[in-house]
mmCIF file of C-alpha atoms and ligand atoms in Angstrom:
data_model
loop_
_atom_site.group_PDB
_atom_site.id
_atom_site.type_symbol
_atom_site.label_atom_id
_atom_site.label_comp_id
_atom_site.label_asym_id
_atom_site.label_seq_id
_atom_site.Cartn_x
_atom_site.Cartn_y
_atom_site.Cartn_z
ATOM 1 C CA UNK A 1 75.624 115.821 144.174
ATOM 2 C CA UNK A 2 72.784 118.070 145.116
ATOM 3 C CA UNK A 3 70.222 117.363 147.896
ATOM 4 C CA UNK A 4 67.351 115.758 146.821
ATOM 5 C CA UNK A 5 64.152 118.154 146.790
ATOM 6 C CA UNK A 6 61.979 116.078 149.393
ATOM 7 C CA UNK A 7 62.960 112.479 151.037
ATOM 8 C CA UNK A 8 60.042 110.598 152.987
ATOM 9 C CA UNK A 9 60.971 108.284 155.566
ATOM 10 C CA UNK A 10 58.099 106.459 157.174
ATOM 11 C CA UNK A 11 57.352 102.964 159.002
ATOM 12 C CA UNK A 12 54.441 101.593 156.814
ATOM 13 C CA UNK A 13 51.151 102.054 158.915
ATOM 14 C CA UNK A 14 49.601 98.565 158.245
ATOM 15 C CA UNK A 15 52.700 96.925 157.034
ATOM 16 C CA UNK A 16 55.277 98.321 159.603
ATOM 17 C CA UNK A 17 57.843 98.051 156.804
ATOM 18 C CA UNK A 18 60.077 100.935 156.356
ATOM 19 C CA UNK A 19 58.657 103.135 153.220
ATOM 20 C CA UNK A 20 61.842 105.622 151.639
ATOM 21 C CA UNK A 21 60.679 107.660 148.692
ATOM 22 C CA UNK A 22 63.227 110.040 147.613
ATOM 23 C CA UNK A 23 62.166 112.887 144.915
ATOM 24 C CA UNK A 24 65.709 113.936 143.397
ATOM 25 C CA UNK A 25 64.204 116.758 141.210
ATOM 26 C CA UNK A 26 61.267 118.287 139.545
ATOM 27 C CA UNK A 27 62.924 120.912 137.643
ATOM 28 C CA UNK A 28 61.821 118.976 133.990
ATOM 29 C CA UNK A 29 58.052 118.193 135.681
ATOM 30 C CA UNK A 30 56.851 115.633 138.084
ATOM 31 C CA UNK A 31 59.098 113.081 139.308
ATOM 32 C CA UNK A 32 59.027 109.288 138.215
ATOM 33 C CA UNK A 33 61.145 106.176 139.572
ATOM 34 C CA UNK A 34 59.965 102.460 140.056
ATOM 35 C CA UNK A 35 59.419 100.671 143.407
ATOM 36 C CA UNK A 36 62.421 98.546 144.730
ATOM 37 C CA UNK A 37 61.762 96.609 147.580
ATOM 38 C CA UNK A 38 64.435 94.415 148.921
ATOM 39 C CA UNK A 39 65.906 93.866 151.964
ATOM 40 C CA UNK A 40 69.063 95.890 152.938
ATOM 41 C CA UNK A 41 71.611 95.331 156.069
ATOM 42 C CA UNK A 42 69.931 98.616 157.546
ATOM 43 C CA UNK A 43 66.979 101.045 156.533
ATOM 44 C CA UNK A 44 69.886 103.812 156.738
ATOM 45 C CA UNK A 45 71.377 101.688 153.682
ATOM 46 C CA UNK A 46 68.321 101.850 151.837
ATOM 47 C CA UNK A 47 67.879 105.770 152.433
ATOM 48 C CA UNK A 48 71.347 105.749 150.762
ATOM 49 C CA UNK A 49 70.357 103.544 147.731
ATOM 50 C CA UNK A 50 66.805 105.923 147.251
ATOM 51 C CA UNK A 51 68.833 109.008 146.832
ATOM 52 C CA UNK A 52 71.416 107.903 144.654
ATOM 53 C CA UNK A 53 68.621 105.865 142.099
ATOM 54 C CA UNK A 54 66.597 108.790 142.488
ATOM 55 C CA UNK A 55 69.434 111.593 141.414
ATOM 56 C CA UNK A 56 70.320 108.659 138.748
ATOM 57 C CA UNK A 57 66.367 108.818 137.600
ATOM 58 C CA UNK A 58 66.879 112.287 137.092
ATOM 59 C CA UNK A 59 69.440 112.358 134.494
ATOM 60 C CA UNK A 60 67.857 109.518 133.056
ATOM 61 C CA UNK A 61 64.155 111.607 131.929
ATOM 62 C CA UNK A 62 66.515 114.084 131.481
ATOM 63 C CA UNK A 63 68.955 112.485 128.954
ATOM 64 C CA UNK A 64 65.943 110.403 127.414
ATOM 65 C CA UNK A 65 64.119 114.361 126.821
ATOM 66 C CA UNK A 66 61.409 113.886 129.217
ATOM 67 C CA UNK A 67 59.307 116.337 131.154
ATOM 68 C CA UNK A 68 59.986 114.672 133.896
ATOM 69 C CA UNK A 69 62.513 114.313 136.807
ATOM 70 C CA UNK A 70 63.633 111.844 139.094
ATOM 71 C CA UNK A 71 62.222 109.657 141.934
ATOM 72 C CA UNK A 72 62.565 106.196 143.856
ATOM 73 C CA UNK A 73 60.489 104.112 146.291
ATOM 74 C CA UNK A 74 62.774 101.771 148.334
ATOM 75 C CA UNK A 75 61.276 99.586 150.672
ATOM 76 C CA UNK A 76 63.929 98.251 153.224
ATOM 77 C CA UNK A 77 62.588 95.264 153.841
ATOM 78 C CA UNK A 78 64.110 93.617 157.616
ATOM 79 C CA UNK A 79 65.944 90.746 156.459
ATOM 80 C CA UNK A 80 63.937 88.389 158.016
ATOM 81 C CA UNK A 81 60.646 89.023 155.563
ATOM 82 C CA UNK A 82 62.794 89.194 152.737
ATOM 83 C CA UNK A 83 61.649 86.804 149.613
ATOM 84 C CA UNK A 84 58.284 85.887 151.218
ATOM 85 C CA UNK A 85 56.356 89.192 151.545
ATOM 86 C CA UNK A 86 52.895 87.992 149.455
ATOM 87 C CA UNK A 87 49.595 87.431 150.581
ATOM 88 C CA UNK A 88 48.199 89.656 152.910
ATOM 89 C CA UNK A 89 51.284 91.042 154.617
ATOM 90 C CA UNK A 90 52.204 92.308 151.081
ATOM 91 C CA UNK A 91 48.806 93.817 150.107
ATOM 92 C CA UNK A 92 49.001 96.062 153.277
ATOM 93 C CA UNK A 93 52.855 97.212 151.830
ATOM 94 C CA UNK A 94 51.639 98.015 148.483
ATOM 95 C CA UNK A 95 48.841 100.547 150.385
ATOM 96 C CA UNK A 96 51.210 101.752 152.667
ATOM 97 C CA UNK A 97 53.573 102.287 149.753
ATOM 98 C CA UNK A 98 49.979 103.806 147.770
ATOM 99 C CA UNK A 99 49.508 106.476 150.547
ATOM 100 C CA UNK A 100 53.249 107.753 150.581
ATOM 101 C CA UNK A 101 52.768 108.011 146.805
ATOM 102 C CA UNK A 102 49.494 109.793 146.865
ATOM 103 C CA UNK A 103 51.331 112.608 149.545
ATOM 104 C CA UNK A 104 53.086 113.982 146.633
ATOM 105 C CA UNK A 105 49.995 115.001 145.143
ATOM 106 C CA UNK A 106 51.399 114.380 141.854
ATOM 107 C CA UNK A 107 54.639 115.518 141.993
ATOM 108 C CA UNK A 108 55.946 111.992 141.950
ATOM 109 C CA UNK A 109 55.030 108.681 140.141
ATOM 110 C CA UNK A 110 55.921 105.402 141.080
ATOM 111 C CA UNK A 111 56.619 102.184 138.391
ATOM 112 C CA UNK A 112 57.475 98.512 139.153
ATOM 113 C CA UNK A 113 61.356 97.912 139.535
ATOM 114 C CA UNK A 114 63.286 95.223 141.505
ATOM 115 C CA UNK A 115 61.406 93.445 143.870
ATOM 116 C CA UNK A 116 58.030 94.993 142.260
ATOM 117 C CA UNK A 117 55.516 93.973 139.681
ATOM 118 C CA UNK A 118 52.412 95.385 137.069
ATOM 119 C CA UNK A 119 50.162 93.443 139.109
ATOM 120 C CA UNK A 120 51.740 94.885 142.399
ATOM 121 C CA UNK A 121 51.196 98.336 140.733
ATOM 122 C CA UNK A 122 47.413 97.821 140.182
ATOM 123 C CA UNK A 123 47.539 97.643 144.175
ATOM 124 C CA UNK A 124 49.376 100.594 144.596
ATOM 125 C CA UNK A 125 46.739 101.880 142.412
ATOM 126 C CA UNK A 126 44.152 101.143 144.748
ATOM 127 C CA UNK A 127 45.462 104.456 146.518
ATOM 128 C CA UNK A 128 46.897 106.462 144.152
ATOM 129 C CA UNK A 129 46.440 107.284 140.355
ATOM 130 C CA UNK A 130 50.001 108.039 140.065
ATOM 131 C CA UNK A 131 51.252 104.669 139.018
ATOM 132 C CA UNK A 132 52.779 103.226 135.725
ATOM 133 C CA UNK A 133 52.853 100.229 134.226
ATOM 134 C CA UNK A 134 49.578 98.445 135.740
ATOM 135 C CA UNK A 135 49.143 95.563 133.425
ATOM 136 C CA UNK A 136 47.504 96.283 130.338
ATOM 137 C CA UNK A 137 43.664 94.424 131.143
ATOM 138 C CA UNK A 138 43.347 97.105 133.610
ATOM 139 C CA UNK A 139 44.538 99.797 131.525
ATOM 140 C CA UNK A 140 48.331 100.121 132.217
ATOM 141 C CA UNK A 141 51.078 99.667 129.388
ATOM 142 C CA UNK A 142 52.018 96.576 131.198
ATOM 143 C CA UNK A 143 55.483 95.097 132.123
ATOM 144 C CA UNK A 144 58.030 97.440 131.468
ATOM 145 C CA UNK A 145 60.956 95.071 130.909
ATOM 146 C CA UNK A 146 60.394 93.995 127.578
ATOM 147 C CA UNK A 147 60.947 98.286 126.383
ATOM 148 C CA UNK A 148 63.636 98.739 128.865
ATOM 149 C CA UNK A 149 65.251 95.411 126.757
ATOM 150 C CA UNK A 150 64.224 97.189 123.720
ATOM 151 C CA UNK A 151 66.307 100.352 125.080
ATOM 152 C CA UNK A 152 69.660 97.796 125.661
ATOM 153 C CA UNK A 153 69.484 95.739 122.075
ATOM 154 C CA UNK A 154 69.037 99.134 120.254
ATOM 155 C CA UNK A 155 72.052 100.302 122.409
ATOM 156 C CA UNK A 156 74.135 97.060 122.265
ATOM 157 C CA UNK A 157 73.991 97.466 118.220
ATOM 158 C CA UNK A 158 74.922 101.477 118.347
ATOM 159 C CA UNK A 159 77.558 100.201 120.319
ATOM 160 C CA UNK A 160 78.508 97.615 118.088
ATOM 161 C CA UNK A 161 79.100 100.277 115.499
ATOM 162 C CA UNK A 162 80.659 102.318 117.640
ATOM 163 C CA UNK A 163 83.385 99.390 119.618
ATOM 164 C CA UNK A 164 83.317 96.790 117.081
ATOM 165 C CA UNK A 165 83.310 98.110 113.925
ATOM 166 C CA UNK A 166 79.832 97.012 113.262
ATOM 167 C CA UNK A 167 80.671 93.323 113.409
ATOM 168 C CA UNK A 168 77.849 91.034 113.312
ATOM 169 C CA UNK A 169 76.560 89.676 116.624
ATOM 170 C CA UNK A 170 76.855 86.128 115.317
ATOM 171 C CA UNK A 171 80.992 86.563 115.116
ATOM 172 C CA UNK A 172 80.454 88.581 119.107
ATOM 173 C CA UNK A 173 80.984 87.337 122.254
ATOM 174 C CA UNK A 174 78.472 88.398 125.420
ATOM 175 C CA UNK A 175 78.719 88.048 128.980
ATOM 176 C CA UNK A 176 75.355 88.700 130.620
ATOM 177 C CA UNK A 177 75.453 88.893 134.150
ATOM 178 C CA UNK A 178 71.903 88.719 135.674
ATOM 179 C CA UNK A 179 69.182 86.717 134.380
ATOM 180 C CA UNK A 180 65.938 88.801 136.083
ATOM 181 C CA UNK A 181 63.026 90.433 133.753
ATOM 182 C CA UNK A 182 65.202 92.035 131.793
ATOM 183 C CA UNK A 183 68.172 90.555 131.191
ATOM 184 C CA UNK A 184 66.700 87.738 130.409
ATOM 185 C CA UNK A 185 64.983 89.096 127.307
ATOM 186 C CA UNK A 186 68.351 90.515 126.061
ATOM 187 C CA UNK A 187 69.943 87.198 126.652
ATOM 188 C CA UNK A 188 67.373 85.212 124.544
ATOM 189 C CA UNK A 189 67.344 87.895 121.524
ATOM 190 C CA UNK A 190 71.392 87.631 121.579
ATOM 191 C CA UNK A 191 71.079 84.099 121.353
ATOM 192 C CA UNK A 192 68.740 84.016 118.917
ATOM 193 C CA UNK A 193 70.577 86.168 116.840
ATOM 194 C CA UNK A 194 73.683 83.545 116.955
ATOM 195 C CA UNK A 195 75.608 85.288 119.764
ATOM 196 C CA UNK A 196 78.431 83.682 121.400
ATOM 197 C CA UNK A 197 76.938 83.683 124.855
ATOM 198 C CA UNK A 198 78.001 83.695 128.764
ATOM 199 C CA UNK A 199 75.031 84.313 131.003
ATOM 200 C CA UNK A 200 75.196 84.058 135.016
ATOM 201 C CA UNK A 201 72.722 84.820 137.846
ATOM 202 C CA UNK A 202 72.936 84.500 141.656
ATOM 203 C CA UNK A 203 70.000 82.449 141.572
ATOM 204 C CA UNK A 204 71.193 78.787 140.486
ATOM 205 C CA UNK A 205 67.594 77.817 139.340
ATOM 206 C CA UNK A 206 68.412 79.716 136.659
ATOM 207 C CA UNK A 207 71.367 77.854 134.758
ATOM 208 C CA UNK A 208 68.460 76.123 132.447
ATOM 209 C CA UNK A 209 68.226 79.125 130.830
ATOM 210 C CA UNK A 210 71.917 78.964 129.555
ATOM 211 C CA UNK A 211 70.551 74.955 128.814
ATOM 212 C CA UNK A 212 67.824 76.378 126.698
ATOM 213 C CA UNK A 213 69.772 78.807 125.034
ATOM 214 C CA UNK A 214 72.905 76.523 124.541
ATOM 215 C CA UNK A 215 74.795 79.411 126.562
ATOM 216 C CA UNK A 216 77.865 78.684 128.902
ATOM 217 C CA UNK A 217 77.001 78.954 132.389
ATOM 218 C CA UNK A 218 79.322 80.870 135.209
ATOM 219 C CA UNK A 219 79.186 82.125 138.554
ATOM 220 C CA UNK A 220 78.823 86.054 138.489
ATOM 221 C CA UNK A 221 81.751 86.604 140.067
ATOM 222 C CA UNK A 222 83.542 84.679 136.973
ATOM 223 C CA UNK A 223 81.176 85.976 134.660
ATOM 224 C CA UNK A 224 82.047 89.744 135.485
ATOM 225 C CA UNK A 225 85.769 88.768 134.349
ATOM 226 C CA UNK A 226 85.390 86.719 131.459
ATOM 227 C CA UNK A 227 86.691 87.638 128.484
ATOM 228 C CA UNK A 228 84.391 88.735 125.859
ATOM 229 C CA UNK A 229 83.493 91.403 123.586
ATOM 230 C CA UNK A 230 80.630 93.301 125.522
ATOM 231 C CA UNK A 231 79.980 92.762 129.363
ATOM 232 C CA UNK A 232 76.347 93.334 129.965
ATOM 233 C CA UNK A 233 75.122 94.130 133.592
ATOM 234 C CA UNK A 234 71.686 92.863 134.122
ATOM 235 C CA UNK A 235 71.613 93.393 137.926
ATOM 236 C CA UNK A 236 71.834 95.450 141.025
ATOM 237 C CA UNK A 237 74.095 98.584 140.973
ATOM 238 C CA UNK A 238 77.660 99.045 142.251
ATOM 239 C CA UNK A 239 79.518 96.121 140.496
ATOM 240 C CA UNK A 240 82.120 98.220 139.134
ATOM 241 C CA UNK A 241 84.977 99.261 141.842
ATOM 242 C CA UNK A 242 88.701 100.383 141.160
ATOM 243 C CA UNK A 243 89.254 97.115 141.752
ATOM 244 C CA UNK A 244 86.757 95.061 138.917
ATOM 245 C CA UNK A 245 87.792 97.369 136.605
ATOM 246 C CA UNK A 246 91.391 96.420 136.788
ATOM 247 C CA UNK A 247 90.563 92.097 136.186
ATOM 248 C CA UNK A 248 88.109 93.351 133.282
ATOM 249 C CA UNK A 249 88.528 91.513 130.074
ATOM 250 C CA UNK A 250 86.053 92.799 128.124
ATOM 251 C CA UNK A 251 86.154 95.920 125.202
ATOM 252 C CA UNK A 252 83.068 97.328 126.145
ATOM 253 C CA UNK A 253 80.052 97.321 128.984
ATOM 254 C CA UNK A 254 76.404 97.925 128.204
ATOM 255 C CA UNK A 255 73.662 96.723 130.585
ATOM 256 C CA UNK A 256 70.725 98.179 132.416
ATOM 257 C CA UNK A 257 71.792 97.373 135.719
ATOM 258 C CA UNK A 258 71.117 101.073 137.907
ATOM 259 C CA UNK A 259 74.338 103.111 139.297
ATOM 260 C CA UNK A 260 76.598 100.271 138.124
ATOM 261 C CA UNK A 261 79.990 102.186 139.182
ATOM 262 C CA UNK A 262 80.417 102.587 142.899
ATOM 263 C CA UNK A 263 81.691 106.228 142.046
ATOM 264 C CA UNK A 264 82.071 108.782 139.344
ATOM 265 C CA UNK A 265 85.389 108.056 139.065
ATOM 266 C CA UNK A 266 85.385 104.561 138.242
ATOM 267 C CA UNK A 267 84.519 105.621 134.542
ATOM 268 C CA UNK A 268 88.106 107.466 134.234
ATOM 269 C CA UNK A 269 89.426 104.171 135.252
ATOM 270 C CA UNK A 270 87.162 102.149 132.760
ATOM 271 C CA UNK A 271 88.307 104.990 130.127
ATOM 272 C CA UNK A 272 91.787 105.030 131.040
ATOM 273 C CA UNK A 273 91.749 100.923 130.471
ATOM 274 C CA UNK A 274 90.173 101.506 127.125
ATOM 275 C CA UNK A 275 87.306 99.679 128.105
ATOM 276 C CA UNK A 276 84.161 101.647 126.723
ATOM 277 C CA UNK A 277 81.086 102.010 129.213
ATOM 278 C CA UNK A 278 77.398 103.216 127.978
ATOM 279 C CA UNK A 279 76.170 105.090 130.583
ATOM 280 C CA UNK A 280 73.288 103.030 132.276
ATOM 281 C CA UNK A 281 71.294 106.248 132.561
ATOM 282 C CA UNK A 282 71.167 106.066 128.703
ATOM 283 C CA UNK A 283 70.906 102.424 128.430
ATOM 284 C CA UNK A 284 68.041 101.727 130.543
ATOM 285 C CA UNK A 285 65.687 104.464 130.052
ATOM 286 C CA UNK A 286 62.777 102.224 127.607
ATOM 287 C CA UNK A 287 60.961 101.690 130.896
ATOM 288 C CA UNK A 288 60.262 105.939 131.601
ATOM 289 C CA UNK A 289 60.012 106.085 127.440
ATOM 290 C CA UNK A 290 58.312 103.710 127.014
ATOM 291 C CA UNK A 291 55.592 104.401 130.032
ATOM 292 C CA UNK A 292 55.249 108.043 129.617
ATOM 293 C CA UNK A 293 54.606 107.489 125.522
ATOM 294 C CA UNK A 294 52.120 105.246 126.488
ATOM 295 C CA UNK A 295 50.430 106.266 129.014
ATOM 296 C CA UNK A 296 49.886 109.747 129.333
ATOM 297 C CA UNK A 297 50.669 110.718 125.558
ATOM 298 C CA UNK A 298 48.935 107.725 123.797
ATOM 299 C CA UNK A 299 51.116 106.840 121.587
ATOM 300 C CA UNK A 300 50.540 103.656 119.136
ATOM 301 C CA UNK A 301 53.014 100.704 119.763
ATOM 302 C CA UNK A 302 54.696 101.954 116.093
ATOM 303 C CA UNK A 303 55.175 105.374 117.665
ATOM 304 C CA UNK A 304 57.176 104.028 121.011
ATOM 305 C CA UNK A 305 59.242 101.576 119.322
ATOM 306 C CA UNK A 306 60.476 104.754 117.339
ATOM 307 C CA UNK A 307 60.938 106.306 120.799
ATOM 308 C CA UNK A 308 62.886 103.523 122.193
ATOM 309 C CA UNK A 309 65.026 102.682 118.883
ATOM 310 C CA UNK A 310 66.070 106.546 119.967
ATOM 311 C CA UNK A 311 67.502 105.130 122.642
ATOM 312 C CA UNK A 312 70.558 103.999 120.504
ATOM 313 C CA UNK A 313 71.176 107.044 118.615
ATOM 314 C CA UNK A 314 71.366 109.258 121.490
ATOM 315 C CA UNK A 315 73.927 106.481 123.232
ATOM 316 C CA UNK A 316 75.878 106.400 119.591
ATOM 317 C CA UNK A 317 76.151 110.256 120.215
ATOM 318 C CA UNK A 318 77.337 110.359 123.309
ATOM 319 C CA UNK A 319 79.985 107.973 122.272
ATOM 320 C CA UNK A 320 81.147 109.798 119.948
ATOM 321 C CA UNK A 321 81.407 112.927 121.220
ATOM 322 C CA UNK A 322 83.208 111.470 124.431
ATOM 323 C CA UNK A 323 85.360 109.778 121.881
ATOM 324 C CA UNK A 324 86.352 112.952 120.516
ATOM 325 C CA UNK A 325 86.631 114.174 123.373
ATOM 326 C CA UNK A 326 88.696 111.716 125.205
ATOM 327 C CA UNK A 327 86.440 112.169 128.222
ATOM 328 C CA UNK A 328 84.813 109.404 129.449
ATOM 329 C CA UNK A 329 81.205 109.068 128.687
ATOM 330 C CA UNK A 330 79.918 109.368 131.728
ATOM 331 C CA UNK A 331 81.075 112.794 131.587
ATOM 332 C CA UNK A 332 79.583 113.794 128.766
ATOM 333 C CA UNK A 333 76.113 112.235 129.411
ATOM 334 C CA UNK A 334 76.334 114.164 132.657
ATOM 335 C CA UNK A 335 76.729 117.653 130.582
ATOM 336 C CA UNK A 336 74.092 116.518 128.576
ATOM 337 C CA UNK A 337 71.876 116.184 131.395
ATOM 338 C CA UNK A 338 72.597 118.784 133.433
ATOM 339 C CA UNK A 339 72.288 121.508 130.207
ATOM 340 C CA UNK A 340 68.722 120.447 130.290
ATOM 341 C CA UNK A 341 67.969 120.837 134.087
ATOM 342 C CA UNK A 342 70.399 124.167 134.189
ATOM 343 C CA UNK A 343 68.310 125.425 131.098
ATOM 344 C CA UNK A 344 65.005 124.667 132.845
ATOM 345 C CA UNK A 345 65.574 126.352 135.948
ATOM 346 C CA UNK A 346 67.314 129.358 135.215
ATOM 347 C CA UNK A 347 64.854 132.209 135.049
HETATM 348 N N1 LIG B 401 61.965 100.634 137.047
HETATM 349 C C1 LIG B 401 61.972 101.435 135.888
HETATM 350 C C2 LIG B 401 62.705 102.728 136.197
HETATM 351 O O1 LIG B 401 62.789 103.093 137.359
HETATM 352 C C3 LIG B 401 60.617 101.478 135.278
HETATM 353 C C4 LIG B 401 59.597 102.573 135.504
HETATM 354 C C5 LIG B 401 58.705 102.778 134.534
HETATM 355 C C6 LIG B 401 59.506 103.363 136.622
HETATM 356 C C7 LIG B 401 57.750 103.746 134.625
HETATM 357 C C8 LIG B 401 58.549 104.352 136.734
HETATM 358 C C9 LIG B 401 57.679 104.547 135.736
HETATM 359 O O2 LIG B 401 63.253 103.305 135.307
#
């Protein structure tokens, strides 16, 4: 992996939170990457999570054929303000956050992501312009979970083609493991469509959900194991070690969870098992489509749900040329991406 291009660390002026944004590249054009802010054992360990989403935002503008490249915000929040930052104390982070934005002049826009909301953009906004996904009365293109879920049911069913033989999601059985914006949408359109289903979240509040959607219930850690047709990772990164991969019971994984393996070569493991694994750089891109289409080309809703059924055809691709291939597809979303960027910058 490369260096990143530029990586801010500051202690938030009014906040006195610790403010990492990392810009991976702007070889495509300016970078873009949401706003996580969670709390971490040590700001050194968020530092470590901003480069790696960032260099994963990269590849994902690139593979979804954006201008753009790749960014993150990461606010390391110290564990003892973590889960009640609002009011005040959080209107100061959001400006703090606004001002580190606004340093890039441009060269870096910033999005909601874990730990971040529309509404918590339009105060970001109060510094900067560069911002996505304010909510739409104050002229944003809103929430950007429901097209990143767009992005994962178009790839579940390429997928399906691809794994299953095109079998009907009625006769398939889900695991979806993490129940936050956007999981949750892709758990209530599987069940819906008559999916067998197996959702799980750390949060316990949440088992009503399975309730509502007559889905069984389990403890991630159980979850993650269960056998089922297609393993969907709905939460934070690195759930995939040597390790998981060899209790794995499921045929395939596809899930917008960010950096799900803990290293590249976790997917030659997942490969070697014959389990198959959509890269989540692929699979989660309908936020950055979905935002950029929106809101700086203008596109009409019809137009972006085009944009974001692309999201499947490009994953079928890759699929299949990793297939033929026998590489894993990792590796061949990775060529993908890096022909763009190589193709950019050379002279
Ligand atoms: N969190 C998403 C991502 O990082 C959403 C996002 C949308 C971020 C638009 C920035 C801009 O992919």
């Amino acid at each position: 992996m490369t260096a990143p291009e530029s990586l801010h660390v500051e202690q938030g002026r009014r906040s006195g939170q610790t403010i990492i944004v990392c810009v991976d590249s702007t070889v495509l054009g300016p970078a873009l990457g949401g706003c996580r802010i969670k709390s971490y054992p040590s700001w050194r360990d968020g530092v470590e999570d901003a480069v790696r989403l960032s260099a994963a935002m990269t590849e994902k503008a690139a593979l979804a054929d954006l201008d753009h490249g790749g960014g993150k915000t990461v606010v390391a929040l110290d564990p003892l303000s973590a889960g009640k930052l609002d009011g005040s104390p959080r209107e100061e982070l959001l400006h703090d956050i606004g001002d580190v934005v606004e340093s890039f002049e441009g060269q870096y826009s910033t999005g909601p992501d874990v730990g971040s909301s529309p509404e918590d953009m339009t105060v970001i906004g109060e510094r900067t312009q560069h911002v996505f996904c304010r909510p739409e009365r104050v002229g944003g293109s809103g929430d950007s979970s429901a097209p990143t879920a767009a992005g994962v049911i178009a790839s579940i069913q390429a997928l399906r083609q691809h794994v299953l033989a095109g079998q009907p999601l009625a006769h398939t059985c889900f695991a979806v493991v993490g129940l936050g914006r956007v999981g949750r949408l892709v758990a209530e359109h599987l069940a819906a469509a008559g999916a067998q289903l197996i959702v799980s979240d750390i949060d316990p509040s949440r088992r009503e959900l399975a309730e509502r959607w007559h889905a069984h219930w389990l403890e991630p850690h159980k979850a993650l194991l269960a056998e089922v047709d297609v393993l969907v990772p709905a939460a934070v990164g690195g759930i995939f070690t040597p390790a998981a991969v060899a209790r794995l019971r499921c045929r395939a994984i596809v899930g917008p969870a960010n950096n799900q393996l803990d290293a590249d070569s976790t997917a030659d493991l997942l490969h070697t098992r014959g389990i198959t694994w959509a890269p989540d750089t692929v699979v989660s891109a309908g936020g950055i489509v979905a935002a950029t289409a929106r809101e700086l080309h203008h596109r009409s809703n019809e137009e972006t749900d085009r944009l974001l059924t692309g999201i499947g055809r490009r994953l079928g691709d890759i699929l299949d040329e990793a297939r033929q291939q026998d590489r894993s597809p990792l590796h061949t979303a990775r060529r993908h991406a890096q022909r763009r960027l190589q193709h950019r910058s050379s002279p």
